[in-house]
Coordinates of C-alpha atoms in Angstrom, one line a residue:
X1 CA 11.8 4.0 20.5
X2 CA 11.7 5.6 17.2
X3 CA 9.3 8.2 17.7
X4 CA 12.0 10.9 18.5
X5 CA 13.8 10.7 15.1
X6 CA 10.7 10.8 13.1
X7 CA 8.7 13.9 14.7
X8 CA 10.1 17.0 17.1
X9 CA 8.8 17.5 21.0
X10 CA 6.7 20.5 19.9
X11 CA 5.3 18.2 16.6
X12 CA 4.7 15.4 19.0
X13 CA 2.8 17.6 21.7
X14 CA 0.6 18.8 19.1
X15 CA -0.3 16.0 17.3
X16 CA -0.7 13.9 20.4
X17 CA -3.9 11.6 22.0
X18 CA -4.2 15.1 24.6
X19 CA -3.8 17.5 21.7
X20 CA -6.6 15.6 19.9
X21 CA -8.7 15.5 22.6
X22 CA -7.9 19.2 23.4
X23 CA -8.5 20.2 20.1
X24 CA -12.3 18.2 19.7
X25 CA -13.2 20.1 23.3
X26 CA -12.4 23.4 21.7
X27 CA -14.9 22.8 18.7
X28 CA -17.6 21.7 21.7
X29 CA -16.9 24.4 23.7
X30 CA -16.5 27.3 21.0
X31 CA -20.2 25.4 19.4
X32 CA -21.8 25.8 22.4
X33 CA -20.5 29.8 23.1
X34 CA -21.8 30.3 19.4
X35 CA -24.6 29.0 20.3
X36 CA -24.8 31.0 23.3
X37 CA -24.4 34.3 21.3
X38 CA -27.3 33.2 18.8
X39 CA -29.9 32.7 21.3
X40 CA -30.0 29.0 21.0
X41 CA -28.1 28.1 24.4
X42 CA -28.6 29.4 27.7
X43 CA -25.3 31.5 28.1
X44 CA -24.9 29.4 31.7
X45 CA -25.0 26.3 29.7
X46 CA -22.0 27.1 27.5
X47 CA -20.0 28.7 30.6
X48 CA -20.6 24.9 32.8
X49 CA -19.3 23.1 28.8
X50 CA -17.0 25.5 28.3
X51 CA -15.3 24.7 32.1
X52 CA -15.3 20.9 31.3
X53 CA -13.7 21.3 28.1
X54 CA -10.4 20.2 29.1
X55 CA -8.2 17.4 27.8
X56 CA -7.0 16.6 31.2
X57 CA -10.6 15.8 32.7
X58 CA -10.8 12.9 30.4
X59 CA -9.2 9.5 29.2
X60 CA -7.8 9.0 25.9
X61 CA -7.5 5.3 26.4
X62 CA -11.3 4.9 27.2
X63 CA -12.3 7.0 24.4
X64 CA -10.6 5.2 22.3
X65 CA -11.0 2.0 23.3
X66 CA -14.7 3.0 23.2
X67 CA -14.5 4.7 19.9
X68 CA -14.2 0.8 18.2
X69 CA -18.3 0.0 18.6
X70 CA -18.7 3.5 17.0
X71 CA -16.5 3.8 14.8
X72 CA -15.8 7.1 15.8
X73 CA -14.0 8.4 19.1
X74 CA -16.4 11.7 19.2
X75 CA -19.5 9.4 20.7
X76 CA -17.9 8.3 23.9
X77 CA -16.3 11.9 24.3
X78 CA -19.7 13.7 24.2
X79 CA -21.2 11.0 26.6
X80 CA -18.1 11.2 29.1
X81 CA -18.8 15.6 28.3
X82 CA -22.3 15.2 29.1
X83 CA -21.8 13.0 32.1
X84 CA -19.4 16.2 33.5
X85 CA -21.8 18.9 33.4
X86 CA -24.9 19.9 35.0
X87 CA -27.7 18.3 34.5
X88 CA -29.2 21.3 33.1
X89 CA -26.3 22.1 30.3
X90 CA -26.5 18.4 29.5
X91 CA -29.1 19.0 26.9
X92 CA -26.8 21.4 25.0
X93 CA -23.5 19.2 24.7
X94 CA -22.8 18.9 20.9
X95 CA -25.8 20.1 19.5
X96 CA -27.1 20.3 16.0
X97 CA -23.3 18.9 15.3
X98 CA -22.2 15.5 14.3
X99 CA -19.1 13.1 14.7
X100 CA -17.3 14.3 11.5
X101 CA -17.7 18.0 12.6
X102 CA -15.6 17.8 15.6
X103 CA -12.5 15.6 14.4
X104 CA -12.5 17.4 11.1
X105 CA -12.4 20.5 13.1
X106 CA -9.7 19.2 15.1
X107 CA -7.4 18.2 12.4
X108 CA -7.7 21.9 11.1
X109 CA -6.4 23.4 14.4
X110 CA -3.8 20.4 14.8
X111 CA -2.6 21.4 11.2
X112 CA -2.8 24.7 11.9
X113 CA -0.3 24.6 14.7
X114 CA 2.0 21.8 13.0
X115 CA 2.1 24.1 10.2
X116 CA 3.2 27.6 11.9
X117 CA 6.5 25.4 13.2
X118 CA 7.1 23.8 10.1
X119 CA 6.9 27.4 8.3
X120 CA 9.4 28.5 11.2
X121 CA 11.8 25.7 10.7
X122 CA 11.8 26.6 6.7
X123 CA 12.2 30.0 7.1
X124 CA 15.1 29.5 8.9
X125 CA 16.5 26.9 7.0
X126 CA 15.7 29.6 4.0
X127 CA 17.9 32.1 5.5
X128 CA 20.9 29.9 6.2
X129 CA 20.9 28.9 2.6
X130 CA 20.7 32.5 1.7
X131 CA 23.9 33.2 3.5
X132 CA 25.7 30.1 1.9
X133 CA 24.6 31.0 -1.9
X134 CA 26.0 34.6 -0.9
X135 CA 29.2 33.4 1.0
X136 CA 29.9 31.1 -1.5
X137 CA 29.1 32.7 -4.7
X138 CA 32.4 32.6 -6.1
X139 CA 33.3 29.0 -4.4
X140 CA 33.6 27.0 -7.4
X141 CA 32.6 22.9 -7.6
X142 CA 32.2 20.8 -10.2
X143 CA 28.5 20.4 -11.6
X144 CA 27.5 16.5 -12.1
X145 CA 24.8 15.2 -14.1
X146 CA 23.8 11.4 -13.9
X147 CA 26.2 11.4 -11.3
X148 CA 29.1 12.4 -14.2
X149 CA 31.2 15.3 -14.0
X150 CA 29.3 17.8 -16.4
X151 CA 30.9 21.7 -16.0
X152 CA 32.1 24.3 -13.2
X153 CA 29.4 25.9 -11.2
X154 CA 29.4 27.3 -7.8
X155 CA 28.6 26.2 -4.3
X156 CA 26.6 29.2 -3.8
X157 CA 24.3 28.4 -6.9
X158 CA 23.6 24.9 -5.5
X159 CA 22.2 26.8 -2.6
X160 CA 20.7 29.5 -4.3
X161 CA 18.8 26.6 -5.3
X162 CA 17.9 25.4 -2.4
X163 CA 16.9 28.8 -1.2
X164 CA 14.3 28.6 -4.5
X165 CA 12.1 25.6 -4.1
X166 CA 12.4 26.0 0.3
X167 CA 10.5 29.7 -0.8
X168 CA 7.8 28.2 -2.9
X169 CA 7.3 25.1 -0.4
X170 CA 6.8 28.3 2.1
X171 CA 4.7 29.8 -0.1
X172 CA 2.5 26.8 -0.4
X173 CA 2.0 26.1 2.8
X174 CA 1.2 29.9 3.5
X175 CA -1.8 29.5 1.1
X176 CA -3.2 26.5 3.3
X177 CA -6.3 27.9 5.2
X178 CA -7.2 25.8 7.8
X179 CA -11.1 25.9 7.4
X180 CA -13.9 25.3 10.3
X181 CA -16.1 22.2 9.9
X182 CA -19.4 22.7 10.8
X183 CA -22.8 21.0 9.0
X184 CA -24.6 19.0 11.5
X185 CA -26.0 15.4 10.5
X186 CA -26.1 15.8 6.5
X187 CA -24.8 19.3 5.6
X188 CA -27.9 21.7 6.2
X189 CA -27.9 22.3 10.1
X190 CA -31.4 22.0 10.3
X191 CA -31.8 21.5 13.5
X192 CA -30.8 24.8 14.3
X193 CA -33.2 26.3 12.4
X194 CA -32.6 29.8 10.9
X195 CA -29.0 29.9 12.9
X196 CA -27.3 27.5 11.4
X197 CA -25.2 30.0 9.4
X198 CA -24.7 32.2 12.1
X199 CA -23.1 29.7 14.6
X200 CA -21.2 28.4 12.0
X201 CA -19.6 31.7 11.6
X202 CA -19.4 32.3 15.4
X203 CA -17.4 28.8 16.2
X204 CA -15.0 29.3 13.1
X205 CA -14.4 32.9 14.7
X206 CA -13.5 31.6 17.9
X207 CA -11.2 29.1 16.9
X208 CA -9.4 31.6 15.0
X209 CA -10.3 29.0 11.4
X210 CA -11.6 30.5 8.2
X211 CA -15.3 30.1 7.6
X212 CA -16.1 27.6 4.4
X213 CA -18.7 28.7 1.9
X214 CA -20.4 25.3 3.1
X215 CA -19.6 22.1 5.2
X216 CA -16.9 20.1 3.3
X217 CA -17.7 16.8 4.8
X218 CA -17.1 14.8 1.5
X219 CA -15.4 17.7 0.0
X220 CA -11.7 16.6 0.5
X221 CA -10.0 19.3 -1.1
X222 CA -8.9 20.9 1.7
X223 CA -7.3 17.7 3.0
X224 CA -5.4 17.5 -0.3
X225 CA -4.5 20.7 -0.7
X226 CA -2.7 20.0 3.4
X227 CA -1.2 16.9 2.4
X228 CA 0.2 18.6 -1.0
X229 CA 1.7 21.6 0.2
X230 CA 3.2 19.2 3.0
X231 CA 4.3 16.6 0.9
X232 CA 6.3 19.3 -2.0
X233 CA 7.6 20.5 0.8
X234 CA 9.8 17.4 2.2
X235 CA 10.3 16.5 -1.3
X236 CA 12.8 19.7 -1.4
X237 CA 13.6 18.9 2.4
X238 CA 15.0 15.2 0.5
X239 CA 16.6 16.9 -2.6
X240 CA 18.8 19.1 0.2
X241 CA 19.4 15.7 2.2
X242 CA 20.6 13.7 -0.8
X243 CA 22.6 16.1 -2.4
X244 CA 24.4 16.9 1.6
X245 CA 25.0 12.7 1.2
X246 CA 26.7 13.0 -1.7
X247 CA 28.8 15.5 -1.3
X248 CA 29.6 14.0 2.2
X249 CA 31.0 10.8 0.5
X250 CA 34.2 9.9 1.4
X251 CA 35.9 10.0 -2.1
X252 CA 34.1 13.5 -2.8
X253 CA 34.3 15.4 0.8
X254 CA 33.2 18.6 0.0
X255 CA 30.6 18.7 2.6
X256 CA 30.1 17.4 6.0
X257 CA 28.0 17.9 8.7
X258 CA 28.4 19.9 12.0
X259 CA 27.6 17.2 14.1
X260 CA 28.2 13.9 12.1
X261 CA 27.2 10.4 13.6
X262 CA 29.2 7.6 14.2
X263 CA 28.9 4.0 13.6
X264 CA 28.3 0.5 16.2
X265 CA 31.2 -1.5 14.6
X266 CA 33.6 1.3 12.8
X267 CA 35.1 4.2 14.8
X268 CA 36.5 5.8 11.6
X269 CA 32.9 7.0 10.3
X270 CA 31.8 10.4 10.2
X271 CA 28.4 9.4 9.2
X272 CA 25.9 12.3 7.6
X273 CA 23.1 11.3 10.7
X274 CA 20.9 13.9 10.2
X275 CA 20.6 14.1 6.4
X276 CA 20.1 10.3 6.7
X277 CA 17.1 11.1 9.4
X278 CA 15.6 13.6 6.8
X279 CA 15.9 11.2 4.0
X280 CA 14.2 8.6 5.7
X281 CA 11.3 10.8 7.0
X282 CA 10.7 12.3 3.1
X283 CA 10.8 9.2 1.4
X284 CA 7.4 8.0 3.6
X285 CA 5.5 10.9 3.1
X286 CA 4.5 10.4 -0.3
X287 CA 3.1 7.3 0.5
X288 CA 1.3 9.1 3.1
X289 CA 0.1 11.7 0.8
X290 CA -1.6 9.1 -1.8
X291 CA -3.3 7.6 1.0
X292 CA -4.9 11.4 2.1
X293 CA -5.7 11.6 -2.1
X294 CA -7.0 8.5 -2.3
X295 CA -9.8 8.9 0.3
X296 CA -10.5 12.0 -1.6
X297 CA -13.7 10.7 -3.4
X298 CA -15.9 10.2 -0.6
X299 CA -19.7 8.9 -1.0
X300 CA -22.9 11.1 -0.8
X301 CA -22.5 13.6 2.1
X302 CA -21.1 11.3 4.3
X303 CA -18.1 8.7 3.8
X304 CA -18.1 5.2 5.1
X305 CA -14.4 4.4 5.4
X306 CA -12.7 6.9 3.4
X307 CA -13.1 9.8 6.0
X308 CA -11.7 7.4 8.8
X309 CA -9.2 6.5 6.9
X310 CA -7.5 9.8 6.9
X311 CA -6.6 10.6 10.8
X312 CA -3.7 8.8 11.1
X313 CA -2.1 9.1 7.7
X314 CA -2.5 12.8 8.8
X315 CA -1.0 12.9 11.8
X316 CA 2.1 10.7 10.9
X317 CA 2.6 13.8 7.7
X318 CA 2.5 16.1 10.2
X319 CA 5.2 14.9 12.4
X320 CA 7.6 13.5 9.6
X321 CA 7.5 17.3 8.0
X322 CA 7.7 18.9 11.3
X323 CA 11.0 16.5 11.7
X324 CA 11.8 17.6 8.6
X325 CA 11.7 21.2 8.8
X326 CA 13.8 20.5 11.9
X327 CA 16.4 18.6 10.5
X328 CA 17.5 20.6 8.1
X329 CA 17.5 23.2 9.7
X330 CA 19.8 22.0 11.8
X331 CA 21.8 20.6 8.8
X332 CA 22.1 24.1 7.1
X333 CA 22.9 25.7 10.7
X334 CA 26.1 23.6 10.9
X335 CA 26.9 22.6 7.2
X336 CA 30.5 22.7 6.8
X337 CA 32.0 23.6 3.6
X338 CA 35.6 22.4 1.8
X339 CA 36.3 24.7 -1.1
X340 CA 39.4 23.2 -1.2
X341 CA 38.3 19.3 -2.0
X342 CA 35.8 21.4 -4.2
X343 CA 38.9 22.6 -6.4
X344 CA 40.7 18.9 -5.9
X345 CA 37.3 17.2 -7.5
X346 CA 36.9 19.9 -10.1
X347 CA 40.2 19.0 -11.2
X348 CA 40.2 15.2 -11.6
X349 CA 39.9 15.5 -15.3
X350 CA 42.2 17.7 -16.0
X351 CA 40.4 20.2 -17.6
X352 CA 38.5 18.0 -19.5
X353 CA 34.6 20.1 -18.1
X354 CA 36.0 23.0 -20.0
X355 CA 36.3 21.2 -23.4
X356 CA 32.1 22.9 -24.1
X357 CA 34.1 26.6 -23.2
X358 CA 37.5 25.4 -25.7
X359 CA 35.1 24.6 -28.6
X360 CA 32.6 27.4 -28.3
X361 CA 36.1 29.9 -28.7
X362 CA 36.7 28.1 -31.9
X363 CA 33.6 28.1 -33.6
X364 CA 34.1 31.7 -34.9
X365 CA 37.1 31.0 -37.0
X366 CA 36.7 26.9 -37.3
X367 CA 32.9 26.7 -37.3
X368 CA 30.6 24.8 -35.4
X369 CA 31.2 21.1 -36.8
X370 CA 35.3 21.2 -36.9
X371 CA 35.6 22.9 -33.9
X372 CA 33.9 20.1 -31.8
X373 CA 35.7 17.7 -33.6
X374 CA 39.2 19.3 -33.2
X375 CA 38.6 19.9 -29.2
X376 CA 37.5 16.1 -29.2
X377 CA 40.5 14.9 -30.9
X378 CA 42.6 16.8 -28.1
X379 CA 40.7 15.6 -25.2
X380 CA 41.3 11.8 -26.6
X381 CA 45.0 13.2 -26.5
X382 CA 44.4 14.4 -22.7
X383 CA 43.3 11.3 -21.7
X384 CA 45.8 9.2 -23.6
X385 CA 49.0 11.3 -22.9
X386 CA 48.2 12.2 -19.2
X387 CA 48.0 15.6 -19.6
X388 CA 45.4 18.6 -19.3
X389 CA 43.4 19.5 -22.0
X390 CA 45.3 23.5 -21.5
X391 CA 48.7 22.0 -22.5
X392 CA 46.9 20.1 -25.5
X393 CA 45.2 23.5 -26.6
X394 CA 48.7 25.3 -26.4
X395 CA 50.3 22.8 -28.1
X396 CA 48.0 22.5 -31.1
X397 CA 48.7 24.7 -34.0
X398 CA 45.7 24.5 -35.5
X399 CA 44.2 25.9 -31.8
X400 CA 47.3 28.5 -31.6
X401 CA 46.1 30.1 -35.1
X402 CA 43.1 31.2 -33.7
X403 CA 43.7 31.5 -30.0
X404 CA 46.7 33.4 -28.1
X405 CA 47.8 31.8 -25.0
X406 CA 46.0 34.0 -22.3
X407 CA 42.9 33.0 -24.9
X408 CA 43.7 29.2 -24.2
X409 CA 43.8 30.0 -20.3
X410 CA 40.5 31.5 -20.4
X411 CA 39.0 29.0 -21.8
X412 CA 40.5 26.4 -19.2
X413 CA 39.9 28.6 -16.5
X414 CA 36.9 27.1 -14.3
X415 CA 36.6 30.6 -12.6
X416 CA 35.3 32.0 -16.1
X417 CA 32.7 29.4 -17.3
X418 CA 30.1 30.2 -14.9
X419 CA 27.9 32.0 -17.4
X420 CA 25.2 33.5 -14.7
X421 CA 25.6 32.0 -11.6
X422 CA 26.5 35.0 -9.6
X423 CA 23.5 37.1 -11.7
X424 CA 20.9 34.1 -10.6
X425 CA 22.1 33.7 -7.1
X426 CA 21.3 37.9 -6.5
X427 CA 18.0 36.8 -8.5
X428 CA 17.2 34.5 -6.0
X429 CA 18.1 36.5 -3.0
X430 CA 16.0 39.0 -3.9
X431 CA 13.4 36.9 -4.4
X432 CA 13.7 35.2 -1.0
X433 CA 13.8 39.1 0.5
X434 CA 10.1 39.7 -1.4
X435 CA 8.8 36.1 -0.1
X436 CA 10.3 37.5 3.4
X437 CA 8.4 41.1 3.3
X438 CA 4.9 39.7 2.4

């Protein structure tokens, strides 16, 4: 029932009980080709595995249900693989490998393909906030901080922002290398003899992995390393979400979504669905992520607990950041925009944001100290009278003996207090267009 909002079709095929078991028959079949290739299988013997290697030919359940006594699902898999070839190949099924060699090996090629759609999904979330910061460059919005009004910036900017940490989550996904597991009962393969090497480069070659220096059986790094990458990566998936939800608040409506959701009990709310979705899928992955770190230290050259504890964990990350990915996406896609709420919210003060731009003017002639204190003596006035802080600026004398009138307008003017906004929003397009090349 709840599977569909937390993971995507393609996430959920992928990560599946078939796409497990799919995945653990490619390491079998692709050990016993390398095998083949090394002189230590009969080339007919890793043709007849090879042709039983499919997920369909087998049951999930039973494996599984098996995997209990074991403690591992990889024993009853080999048996029910053994049991499907000829009596001749039988001999060869899963040799000189061990339990931990094919489920690591599978997790690889299940993060592997969980992580090209993620990287799709965030490249095209990338690009629609590149063509918000640049379409909305000069669409001005009041900045908050603590949830205050703080000073003018620009829509664009917010999603030049956005652009910014969605290219270095990229980026760190990119460097994830999904690595081959291959070691055999305690890390030396010595049951193949002078070949172990060898077929360990020949699997990892056929399953398209990179090669390690060594098996990493109680070397978790690489897990971490996955989990990390995935787990920066929602958090700017949840900055993006919260920051649509607030803006899509009733009493500040300067965003909404392009498909909104609606409510059981009130017709009248337009509520922000899929942000909430992606908020909700973020905010369990770093609980996820600890649990992947803190099997990390893992005893001897093979873990008793800690290893096990990592499948699940890791499948769940993979389908909440595939979600994700999805989600905002689709967010970004239809994100509409309300520059004019934008100008009604920036003027709820009355000009009180621009009181930093009206004391900086005055510091040359009033210094630094009197100048503060003048332009907070006139906002008091603003807020007491009911006015704008501009008619308290043209009004004061003391202001009008340093400043003309179009000087008092410019320094009230939202439009030009924005410093480098428009200079760091090119930054960060061109930046994005480098990530984009390599």
């Amino acid at each position: 029932m709840f599977g569909s909002m937390f993971s995507t079709p393609e996430a959920t095929e992928r990560t599946g009980d078939a796409a497990w078991l799919q995945a653990m028959l490619d390491f079998e079949s692709a050990l016993a080709a390398a095998q083949a290739k090394a002189g230590i299988v009969p080339p007919e013997a890793a043709e007849d595995i090879a042709a039983h290697c499919r997920a369909e030919l087998f049951d999930a359940a039973s494996i599984g249900e098996r995997a209990v006594a074991s403690a591992t699902p990889v024993i009853a898999l080999v048996k029910d693989l053994a049991a499907a070839v000829g009596p001749g190949s039988r001999p060869h099924v899963h040799r000189g490998a061990t339990s931990q060699d094919v489920i690591d090996t599978a997790a690889m090629l299940l993060a592997r393909d969980v992580l090209e759609l993620v990287v799709e999904d965030l490249l095209a979330a990338a690009r629609e906030c590149a063509r918000l910061a640049d379409q909305h460059r000069g669409t001005v919005l009041i900045a908050r901080s603590l949830l205050q009004q703080a000073l003018p910036t620009t829509f664009g900017l917010r999603c030049a922002g956005w652009l910014t940490s969605l290219d270095e989550a990229i980026t760190g996904l990119r460097r994830v290398r999904p690595a081959v597991q291959f070691g055999g009962a305690a890390g030396t393969l010595a049951s193949l003899g002078d070949g172990g090497t060898e077929v360990l480069g020949g699997v990892a070659e056929r399953l398209g992995l990179a090669e390690p220096v060594l098996p990493w059986h109680t070397d978790r790094a690489r897990i971490a390393k996955l989990a990390g990458a995935l787990g920066t990566a929602c958090g700017v998936l949840g900055k993006i979400a919260l920051d649509v939800e607030l803006h899509a608040q009733t009493e500040v409506g300067e965003l909404t979504e392009g498909r909104p959701g609606g409510s059981s009990a009130m017709p009248h709310k337009q509520n922000p669905a899929t942000s909430v979705l992606i908020t909700a899928a973020t905010q369990r992955v770093p609980g996820l992520v600890a649990t992947l770190l803190s099997a990390m230290p893992q005893s001897y050259e093979r873990a008793a607990g800690a290893w096990q504890s990592e499948w699940e964990p890791l499948t769940e990350l993979l389908r909440l950041s595939a979600a994700a990915a999805r989600r905002t996406r689709e967010l970004l896609e239809g994100l509409k925009v309300h520059p004019d709420r934008m100008a009604e919210n920036l003027d709820l003060t009355r000009g009180l944001v621009l009181a930093e731009n009206a004391a900086g003017r005055l510091m040359g002639a009033l210094g630094r100290t009197d100048a503060q204190a003048l332009v907070a003596e006139l906002c008091r006035r603003t807020t007491g009278n009911g006015s704008t802080l501009r008619a308290e600026l043209l009004a004061e004398p003391r202001v009008r003996e340093v400043l003309s009138e179009d000087d008092v307008v410019a320094a009230t003017s939202a439009s030009d207090y924005l410093g480098s906004a428009s200079e760091f929003i090119d930054r960060a397009l061109a930046a994005h267009t480098g990530m984009e090349e390599r």
